Coordinates of C-alpha atoms and ligand atoms in Angstrom, one line a residue:
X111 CA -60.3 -72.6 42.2
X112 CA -56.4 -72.8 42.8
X113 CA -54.5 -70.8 41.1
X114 CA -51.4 -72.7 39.8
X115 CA -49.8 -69.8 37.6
X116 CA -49.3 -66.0 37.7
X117 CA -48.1 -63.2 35.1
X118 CA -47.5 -59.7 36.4
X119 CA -47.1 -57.2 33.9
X120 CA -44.8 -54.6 35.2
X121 CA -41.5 -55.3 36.9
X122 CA -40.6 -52.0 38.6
X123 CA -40.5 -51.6 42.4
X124 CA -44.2 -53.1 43.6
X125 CA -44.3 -56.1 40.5
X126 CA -40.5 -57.0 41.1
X127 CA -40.5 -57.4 45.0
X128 CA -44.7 -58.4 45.3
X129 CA -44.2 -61.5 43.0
X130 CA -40.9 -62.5 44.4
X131 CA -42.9 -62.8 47.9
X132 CA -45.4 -64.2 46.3
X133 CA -43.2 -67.0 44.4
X134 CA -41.2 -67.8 47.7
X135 CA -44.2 -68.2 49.6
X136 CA -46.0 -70.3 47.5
X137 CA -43.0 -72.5 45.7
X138 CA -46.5 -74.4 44.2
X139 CA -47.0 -71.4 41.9
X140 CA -45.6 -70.1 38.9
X141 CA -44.8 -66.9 39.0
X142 CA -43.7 -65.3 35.2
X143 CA -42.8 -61.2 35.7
X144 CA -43.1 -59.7 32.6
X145 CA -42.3 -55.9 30.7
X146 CA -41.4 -54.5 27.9
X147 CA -38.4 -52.9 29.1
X148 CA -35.5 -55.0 28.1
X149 CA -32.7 -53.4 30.3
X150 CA -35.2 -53.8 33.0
X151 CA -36.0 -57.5 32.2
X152 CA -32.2 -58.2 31.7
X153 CA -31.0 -56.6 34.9
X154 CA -34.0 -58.6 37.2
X155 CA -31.9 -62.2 35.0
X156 CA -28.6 -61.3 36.1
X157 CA -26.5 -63.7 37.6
X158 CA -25.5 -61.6 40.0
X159 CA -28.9 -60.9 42.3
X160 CA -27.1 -57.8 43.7
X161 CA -27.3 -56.2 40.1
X162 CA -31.3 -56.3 40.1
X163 CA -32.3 -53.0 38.7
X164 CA -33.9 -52.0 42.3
X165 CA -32.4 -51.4 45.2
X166 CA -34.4 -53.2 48.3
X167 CA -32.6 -54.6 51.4
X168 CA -33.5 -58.4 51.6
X169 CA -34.9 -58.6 47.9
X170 CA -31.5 -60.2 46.1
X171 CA -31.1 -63.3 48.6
X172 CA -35.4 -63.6 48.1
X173 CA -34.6 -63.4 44.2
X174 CA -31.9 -65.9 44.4
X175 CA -33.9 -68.3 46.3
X176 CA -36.7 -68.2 43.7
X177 CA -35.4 -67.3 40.4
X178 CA -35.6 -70.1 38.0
X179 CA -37.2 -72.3 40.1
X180 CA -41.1 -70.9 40.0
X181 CA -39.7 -66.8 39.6
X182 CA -39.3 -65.8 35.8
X183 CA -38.4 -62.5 34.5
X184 CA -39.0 -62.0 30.7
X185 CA -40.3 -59.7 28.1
X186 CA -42.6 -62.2 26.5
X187 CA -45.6 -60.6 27.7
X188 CA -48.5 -62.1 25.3
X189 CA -46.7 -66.4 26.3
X190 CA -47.2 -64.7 30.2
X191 CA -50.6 -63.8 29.9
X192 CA -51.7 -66.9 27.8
X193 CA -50.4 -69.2 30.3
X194 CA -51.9 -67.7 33.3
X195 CA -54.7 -67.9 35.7
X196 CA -54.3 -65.0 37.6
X197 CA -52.8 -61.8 35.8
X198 CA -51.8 -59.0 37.9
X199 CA -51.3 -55.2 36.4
X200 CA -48.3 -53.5 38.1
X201 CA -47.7 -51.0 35.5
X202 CA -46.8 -47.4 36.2
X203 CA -49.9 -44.9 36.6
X204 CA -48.0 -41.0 36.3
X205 CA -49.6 -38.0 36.8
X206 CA -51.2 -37.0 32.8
X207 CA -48.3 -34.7 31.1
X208 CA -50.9 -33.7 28.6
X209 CA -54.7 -32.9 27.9
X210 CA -57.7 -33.0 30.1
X211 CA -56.7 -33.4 33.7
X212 CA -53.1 -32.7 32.7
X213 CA -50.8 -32.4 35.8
X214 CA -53.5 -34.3 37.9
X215 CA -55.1 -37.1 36.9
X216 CA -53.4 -40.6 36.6
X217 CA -52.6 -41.1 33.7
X218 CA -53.7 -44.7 32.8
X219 CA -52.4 -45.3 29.2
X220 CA -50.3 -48.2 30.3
X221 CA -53.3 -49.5 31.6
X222 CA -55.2 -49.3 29.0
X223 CA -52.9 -50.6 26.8
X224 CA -52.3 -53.8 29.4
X225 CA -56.2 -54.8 29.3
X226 CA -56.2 -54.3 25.0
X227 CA -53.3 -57.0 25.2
X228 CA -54.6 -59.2 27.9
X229 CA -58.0 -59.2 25.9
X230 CA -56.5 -59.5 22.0
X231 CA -54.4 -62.9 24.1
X232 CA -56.3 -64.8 25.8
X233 CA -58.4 -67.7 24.7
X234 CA -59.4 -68.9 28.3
X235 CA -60.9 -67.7 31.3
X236 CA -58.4 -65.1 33.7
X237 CA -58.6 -62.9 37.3
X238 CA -57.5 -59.7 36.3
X239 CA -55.9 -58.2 39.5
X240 CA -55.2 -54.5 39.7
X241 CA -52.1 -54.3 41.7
X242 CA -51.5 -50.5 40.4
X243 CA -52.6 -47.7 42.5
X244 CA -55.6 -46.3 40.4
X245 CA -58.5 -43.9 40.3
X246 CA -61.3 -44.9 41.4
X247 CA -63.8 -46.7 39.3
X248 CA -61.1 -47.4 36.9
X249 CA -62.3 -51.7 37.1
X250 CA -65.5 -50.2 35.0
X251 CA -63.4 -49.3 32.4
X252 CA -60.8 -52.1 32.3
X253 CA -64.5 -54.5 32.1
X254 CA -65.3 -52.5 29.1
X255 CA -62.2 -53.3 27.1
X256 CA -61.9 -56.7 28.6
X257 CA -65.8 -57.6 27.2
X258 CA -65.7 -55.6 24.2
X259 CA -62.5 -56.6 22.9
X260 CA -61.8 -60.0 24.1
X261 CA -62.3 -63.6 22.2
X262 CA -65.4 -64.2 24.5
X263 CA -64.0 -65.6 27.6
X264 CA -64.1 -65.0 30.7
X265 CA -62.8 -62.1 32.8
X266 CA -62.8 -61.2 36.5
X267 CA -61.5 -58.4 37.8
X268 CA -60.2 -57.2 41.4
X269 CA -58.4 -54.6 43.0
X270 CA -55.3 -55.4 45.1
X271 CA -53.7 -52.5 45.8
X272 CA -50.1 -52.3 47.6
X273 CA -49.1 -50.6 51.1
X274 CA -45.4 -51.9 50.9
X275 CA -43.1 -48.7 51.2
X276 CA -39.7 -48.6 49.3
X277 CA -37.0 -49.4 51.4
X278 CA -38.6 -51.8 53.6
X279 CA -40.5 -53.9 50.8
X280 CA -39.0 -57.1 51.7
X281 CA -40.5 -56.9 55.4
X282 CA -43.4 -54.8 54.5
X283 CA -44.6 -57.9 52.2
X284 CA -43.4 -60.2 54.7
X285 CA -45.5 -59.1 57.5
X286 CA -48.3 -57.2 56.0
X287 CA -50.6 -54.6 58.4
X288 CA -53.2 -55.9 55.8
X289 CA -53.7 -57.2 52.6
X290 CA -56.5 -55.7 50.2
X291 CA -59.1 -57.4 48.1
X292 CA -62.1 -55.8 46.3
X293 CA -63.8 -58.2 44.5
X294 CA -67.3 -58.2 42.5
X295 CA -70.2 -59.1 44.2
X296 CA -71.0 -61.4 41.6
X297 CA -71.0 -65.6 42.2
X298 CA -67.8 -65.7 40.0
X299 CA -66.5 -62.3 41.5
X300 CA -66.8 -63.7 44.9
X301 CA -64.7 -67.3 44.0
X302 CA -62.2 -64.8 42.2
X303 CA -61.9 -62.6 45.5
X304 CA -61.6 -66.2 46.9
X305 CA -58.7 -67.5 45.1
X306 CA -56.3 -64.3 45.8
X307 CA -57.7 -64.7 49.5
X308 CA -55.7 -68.1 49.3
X309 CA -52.6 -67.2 47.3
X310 CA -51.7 -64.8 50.2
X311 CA -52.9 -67.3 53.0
X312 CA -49.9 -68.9 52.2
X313 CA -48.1 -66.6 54.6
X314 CA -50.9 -63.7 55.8
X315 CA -53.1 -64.8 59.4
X316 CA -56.3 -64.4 57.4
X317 CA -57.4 -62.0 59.9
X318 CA -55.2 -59.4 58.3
X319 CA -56.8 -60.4 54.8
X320 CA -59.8 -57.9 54.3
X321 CA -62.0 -58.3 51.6
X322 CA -64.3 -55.0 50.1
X323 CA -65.7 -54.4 46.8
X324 CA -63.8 -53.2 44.1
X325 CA -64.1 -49.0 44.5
X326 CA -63.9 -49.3 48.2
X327 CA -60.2 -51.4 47.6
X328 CA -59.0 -48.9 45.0
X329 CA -60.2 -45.5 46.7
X330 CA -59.0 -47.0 49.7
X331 CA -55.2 -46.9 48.6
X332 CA -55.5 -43.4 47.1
X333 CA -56.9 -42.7 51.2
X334 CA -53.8 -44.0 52.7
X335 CA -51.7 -41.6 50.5
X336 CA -53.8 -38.8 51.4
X337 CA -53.3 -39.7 55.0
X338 CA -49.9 -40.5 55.1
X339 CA -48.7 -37.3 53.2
X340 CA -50.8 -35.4 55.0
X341 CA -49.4 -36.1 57.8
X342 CA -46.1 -35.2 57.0
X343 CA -47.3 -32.0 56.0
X344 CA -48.9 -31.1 58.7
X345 CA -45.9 -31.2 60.9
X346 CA -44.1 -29.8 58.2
X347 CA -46.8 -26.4 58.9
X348 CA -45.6 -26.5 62.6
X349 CA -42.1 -26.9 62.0
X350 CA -42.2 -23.7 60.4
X351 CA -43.9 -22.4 62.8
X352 CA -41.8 -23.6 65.6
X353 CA -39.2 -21.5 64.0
X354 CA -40.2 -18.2 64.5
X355 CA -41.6 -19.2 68.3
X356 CA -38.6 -21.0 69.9
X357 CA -40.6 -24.0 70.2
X358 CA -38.7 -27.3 68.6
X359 CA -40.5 -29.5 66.4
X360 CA -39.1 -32.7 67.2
X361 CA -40.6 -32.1 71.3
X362 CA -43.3 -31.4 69.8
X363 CA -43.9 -34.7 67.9
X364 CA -43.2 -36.5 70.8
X365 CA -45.7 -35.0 72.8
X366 CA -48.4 -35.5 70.6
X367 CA -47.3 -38.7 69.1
X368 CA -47.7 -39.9 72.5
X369 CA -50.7 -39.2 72.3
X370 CA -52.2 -43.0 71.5
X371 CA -55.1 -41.4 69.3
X372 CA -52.4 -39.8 67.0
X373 CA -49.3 -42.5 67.3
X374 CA -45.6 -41.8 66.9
X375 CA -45.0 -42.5 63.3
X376 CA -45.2 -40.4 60.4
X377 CA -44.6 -37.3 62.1
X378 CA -40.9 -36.2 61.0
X379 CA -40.4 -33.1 60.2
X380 CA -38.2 -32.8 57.0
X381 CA -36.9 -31.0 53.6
X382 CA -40.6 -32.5 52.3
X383 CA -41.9 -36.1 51.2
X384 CA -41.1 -36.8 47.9
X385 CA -41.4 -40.9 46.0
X386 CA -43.6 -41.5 42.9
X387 CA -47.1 -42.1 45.1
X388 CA -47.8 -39.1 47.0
X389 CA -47.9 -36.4 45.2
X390 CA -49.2 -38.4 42.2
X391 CA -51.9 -40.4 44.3
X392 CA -52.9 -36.4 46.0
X393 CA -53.1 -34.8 43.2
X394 CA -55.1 -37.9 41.6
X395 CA -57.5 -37.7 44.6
X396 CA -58.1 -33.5 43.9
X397 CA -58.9 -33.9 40.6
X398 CA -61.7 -37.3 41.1
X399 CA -63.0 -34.7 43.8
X400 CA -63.5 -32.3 41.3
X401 CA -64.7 -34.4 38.5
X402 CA -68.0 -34.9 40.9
X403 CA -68.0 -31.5 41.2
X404 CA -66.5 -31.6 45.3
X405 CA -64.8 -28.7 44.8
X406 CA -63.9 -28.3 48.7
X407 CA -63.1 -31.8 48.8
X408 CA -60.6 -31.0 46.5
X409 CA -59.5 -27.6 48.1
X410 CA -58.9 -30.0 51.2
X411 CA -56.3 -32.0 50.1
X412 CA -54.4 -29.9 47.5
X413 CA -53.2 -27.9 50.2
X414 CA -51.3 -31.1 51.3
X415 CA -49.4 -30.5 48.0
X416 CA -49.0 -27.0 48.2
X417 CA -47.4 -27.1 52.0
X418 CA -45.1 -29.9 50.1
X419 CA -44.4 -27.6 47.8
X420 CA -43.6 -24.8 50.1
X421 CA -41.6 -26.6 52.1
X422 CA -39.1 -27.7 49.0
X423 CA -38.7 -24.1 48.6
X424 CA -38.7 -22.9 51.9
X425 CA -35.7 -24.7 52.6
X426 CA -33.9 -24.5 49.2
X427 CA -34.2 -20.3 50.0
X428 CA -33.0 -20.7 53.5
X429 CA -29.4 -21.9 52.3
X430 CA -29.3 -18.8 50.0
X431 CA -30.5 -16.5 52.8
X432 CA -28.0 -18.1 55.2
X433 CA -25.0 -17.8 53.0
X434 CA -25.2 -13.7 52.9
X435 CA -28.3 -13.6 50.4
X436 CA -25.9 -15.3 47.3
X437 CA -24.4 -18.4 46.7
X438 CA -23.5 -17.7 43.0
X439 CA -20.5 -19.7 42.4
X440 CA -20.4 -21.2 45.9
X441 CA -19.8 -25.0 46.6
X442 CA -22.9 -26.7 47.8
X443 CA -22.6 -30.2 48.9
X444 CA -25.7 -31.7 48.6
X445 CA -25.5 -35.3 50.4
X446 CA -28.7 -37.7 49.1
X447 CA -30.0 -37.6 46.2
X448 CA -33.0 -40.3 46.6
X449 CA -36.2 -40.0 48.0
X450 CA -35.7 -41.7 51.1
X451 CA -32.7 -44.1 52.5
X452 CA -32.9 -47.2 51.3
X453 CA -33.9 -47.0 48.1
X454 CA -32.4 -46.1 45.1
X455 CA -35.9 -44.7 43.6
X456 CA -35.5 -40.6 43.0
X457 CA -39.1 -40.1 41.6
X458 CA -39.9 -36.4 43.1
X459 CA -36.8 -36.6 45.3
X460 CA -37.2 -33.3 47.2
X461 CA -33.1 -33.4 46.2
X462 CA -34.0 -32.5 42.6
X463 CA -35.8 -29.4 43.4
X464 CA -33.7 -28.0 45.9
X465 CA -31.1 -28.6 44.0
X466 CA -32.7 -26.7 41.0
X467 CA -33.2 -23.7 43.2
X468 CA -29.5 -23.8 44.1
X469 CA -28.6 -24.0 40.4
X470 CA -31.1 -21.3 39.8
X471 CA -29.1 -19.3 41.7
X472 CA -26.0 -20.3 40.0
X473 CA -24.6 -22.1 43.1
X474 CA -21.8 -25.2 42.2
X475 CA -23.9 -28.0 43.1
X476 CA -21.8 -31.7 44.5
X477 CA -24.0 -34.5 44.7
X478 CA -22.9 -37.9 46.6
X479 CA -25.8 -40.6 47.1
X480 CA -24.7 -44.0 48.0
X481 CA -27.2 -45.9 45.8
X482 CA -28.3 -43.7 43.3
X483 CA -26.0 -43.1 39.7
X484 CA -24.9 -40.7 38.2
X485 CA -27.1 -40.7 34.9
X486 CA -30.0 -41.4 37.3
X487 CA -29.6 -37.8 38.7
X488 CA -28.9 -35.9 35.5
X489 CA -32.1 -37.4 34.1
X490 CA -34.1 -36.0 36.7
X491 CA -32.9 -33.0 36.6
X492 CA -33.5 -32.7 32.7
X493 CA -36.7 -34.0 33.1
X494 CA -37.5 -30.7 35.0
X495 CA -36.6 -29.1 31.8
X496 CA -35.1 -25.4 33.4
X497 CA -31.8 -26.3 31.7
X498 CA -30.2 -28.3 29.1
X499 CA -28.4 -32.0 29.8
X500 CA -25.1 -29.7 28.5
X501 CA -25.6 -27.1 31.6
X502 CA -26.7 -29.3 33.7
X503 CA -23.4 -31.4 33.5
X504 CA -21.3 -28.6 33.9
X505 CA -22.7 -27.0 36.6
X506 CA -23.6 -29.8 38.5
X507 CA -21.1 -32.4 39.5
X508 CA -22.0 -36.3 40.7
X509 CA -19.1 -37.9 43.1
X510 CA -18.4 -41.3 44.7
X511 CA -17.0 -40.1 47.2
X512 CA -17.9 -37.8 50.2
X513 CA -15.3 -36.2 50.6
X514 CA -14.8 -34.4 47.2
X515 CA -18.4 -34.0 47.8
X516 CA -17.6 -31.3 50.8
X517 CA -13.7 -30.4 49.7
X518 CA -13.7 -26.5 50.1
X519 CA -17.8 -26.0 50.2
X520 CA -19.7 -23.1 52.0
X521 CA -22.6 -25.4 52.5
X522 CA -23.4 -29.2 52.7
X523 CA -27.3 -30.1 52.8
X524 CA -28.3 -33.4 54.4
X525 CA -31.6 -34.9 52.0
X526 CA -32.0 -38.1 52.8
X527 CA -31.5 -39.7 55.4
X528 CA -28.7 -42.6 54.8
X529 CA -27.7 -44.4 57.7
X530 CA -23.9 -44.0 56.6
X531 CA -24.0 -39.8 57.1
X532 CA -25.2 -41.0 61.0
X533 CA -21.1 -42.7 60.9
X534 CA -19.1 -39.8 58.8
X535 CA -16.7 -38.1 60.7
X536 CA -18.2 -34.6 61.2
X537 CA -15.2 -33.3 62.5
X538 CA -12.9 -34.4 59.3
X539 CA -15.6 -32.7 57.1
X540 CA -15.8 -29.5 59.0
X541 CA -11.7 -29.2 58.6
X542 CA -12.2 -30.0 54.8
X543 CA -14.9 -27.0 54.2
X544 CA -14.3 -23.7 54.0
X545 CA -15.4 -21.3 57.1
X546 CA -18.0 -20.7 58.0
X547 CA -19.0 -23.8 57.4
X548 CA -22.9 -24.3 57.2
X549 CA -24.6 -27.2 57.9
X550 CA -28.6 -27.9 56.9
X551 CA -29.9 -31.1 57.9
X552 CA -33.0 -31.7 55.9
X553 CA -33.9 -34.6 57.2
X554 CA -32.9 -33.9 61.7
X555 CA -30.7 -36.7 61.2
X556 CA -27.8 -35.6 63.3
X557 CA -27.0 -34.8 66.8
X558 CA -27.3 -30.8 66.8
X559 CA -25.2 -29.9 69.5
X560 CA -22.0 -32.3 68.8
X561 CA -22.0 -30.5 65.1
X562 CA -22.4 -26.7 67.0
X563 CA -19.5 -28.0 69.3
X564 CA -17.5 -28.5 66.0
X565 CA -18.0 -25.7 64.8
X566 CA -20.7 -26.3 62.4
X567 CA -23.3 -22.8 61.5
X568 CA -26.2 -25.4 61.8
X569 CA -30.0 -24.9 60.2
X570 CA -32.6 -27.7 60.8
X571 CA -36.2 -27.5 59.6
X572 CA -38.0 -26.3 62.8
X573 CA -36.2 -25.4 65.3
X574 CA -35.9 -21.4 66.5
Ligands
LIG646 N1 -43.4 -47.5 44.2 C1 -44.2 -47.7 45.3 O1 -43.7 -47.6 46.4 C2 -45.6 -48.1 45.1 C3 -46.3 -48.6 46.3 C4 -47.6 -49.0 46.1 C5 -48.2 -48.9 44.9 N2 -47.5 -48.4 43.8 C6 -48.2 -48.3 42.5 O2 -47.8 -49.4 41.7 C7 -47.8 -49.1 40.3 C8 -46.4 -49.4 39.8 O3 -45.4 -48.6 40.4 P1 -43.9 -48.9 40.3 O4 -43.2 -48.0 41.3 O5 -43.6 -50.3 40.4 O6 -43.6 -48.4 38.8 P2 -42.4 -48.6 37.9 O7 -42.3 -47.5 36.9 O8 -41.2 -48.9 38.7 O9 -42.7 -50.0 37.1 C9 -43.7 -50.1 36.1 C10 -43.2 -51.0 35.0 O10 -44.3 -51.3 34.1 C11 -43.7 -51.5 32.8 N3 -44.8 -51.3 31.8 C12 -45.5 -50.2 31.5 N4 -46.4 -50.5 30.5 C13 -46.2 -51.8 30.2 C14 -46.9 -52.7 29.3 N5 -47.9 -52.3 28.5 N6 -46.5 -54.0 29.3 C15 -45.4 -54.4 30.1 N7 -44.8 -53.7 31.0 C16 -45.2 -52.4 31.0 C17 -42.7 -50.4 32.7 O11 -41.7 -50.7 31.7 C18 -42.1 -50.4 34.2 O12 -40.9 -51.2 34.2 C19 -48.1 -47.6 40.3 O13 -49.5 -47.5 40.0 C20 -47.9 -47.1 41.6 O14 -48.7 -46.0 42.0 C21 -46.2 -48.0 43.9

């Protein structure tokens, strides 16, 4: 079977860069992205590619190559789905807010909702692709609506779940360490699995197309989460144990990330990982682990979480211990506000909590991130819900520019780790704050010594 059009509902940061790949690759294909959020929708049509509502190096040239020609962006969801053969589910999957499982499991309303539509639409036969990251088992229940609530035809159902990492989407999708496809072991399931095999042929070796069944492909992507994170918190443990022993975290991630059964990447030690997958995909994992009653399972990988956790707070207190135990009416420049460089994504930023530690303390917070706005940062702040959108505008400030970020501050804290604060001239900021001027780089991003020889009180996360 060759598929000859796609709809992807759900045009956020994996539907909006995944289908533009998919529609420059294959310029044979259709590809129609579809949501129902019209600022969303209207910001991915701009005339201006750099305007798309996501900020991915490499993705506006890709859009402007494809949109229009076989790329479409459009909030006519239920025209989408009828059209297409293939219909992939990109829709967000947040930790539940509410009832059972509440602050664990996904939750998978927008799912749910997605199959209902897909079901109550079409009138002929469709692969249903999960492209989300999702729990388990969660095909079983997508089947259910699909059969129960459909017109009678046809549905097949596999799980596709996406590695690409925000920031280097473009390349990530480009050259793919692999590409995941658990189909059903059915005679249909397996021409299904098939026909996504040869979508991404277009451009993957087939070697680095595997092919599972469907729970092994969606536990698999909760797995590389767990690992990933993990990871990071693991060195996160010794960094902090490196500071109180003289021993200096970054020597020791090269030694063992030398080490060709452990490997160099992923061990940075940092203010904490933040994005929308980790925590959610963690916590996601604990709570399946408990459902079947795995309670040490469970235990296992919370305690990625809670390091996490710990080290947020660990080095939001550090600045307040540093500055003489109070910061109460101190300037705090606080220089990132997204997750990681690159991106202009904030979800779980570990800049939102520190900074809600520092305004805890009532500390005169100064935010400067290249890519991220200005309403972007008050949001997540109220989304935290320890103070109003009135307070948090008038204690907290948003600049464009550096500089007023770090005029006359005790304190500026490094949180991401932007290329550009590599070029700043440390030396013009040190004149511009007041003395002693502290420096804490969250994220080890700048040459230690050259700061100390400025002048520079510096902290970074493990180091005695
Ligand atoms: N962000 C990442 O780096 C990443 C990587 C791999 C996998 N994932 C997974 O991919 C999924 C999507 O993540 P995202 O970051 O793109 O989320 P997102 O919030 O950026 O995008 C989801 C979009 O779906 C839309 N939507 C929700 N319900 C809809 C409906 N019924 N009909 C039409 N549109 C609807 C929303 O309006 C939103 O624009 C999640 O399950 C996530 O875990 C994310």
């Amino acid at each position: 079977m060759e598929i000859k059009n796609i709809c992807c509902i759900g045009a956020g940061y994996v539907g909006g860069p995944t289908m533009t790949m998919i529609a420059a690759k294959c310029p044979h294909i259709k590809v129609n992205v579809v949501d129902i959020n019209e600022n969303r929708i209207a910001a991915w049509n701009d005339e201006n590619a750099t305007h798309i509502p996501i900020y991915e190096p490499g993705l506006p040239e890709l859009v402007g190559q494809t949109r229009g020609k076989n790329l479409f962006f459009s909030t006519d969801v239920n025209a989408a789905i009828q059209e297409a053969d293939m219909i992939f589910i990109s829709v967000n999957t947040p930790t539940k807010t509410y009832g059972e499982g509440k602050g664990m499991a996904a939750d998978l309303k927008y799912i749910e909702l997605c199959a209902r539509q897909i079901a109550a639409v079409a009138t002929s036969d469709k692969i249903i692709v999960e492209k989300s990251t999702l729990p388990v088992r969660t095909a079983e229940a997508l089947r259910s609506i699909l059969d129960n609530t459909g017109n009678g035809v046809h549905f097949d159902i596999l799980s596709n779940p996406e590695f690409l990492a925000e920031g280097t989407a473009v390349t990530d999708l480009l050259n793919p360490d692999r590409v995941l496809i658990g189909g059903e072991h059915t005679e249909k399931g397996k021409k299904a699995q098939q026909a996504l095999v040869e979508v991404y042929a277009n451009w993957v070796p087939r070697e680095h197309i595997l092919t599972t069944n469907v729970w092994s492909a969606e536990l698999s992507k909760l797995t590389a989460n767990a690992f990933l994170a993990q990871r990071v918190s693991s060195i996160n443990a010794i960094s902090e144990l490196c500071e109180v022993t003289e021993a200096d975290v970054n020597e020791v991630a090269r030694a063992i990330g030398a080490d060709s059964r452990i490997g160099s990447k992923f061990l940075k030690a940092s203010v904490g990982f933040g994005g929308s997958c980790f925590q959610k995909d963690i916590l996601n994992l604990v709570y399946i682990s408990q459902t079947y009653g795995l309670q040490e399972v469970a235990d296992y990988w919370e305690q990625v979480i809670i390091m996490n956790d710990h080290q947020k707070r660990r080095f939001a207190k550090n600045i307040v211990k540093t500055l003489f135990n109070t910061v109460s009416g101190k300037k705090i420049a606080l220089l990132g506000w997204s997750f990681k460089k690159d991106t202009n994504d904030t979800r779980e930023s570990a800049a939102i909590y520190v900074a809600d530690y520092l305004l805890k303390e009532q500390a005169e917070v100064v935010v400067y991130d290249p890519k991220v706005t200005a309403e972007q940062i008050y949001s997540d702040l109220n989304y935290l819900g320890t103070r109003s959108d009135t307070e948090n505008r008038s204690l907290l400030t948003v600049v464009n520019d550096p500089m007023d970020a770090v005029k006359k501050a005790h304190a500026t804290a490094i949180l991401t780790e932007w290329d550009e604060f590599k070029k700043y001239d440390w030396q013009s900021i040190y004149d511009h704050m007041l003395k002693p001027a502290f420096l804490f780089d969250g994220r080890m991003l700048l040459d230690q010594e050259l700061l100390k020889g400025i002048g520079f009180e510096v902290y970074t996360t493990g180091k005695g």
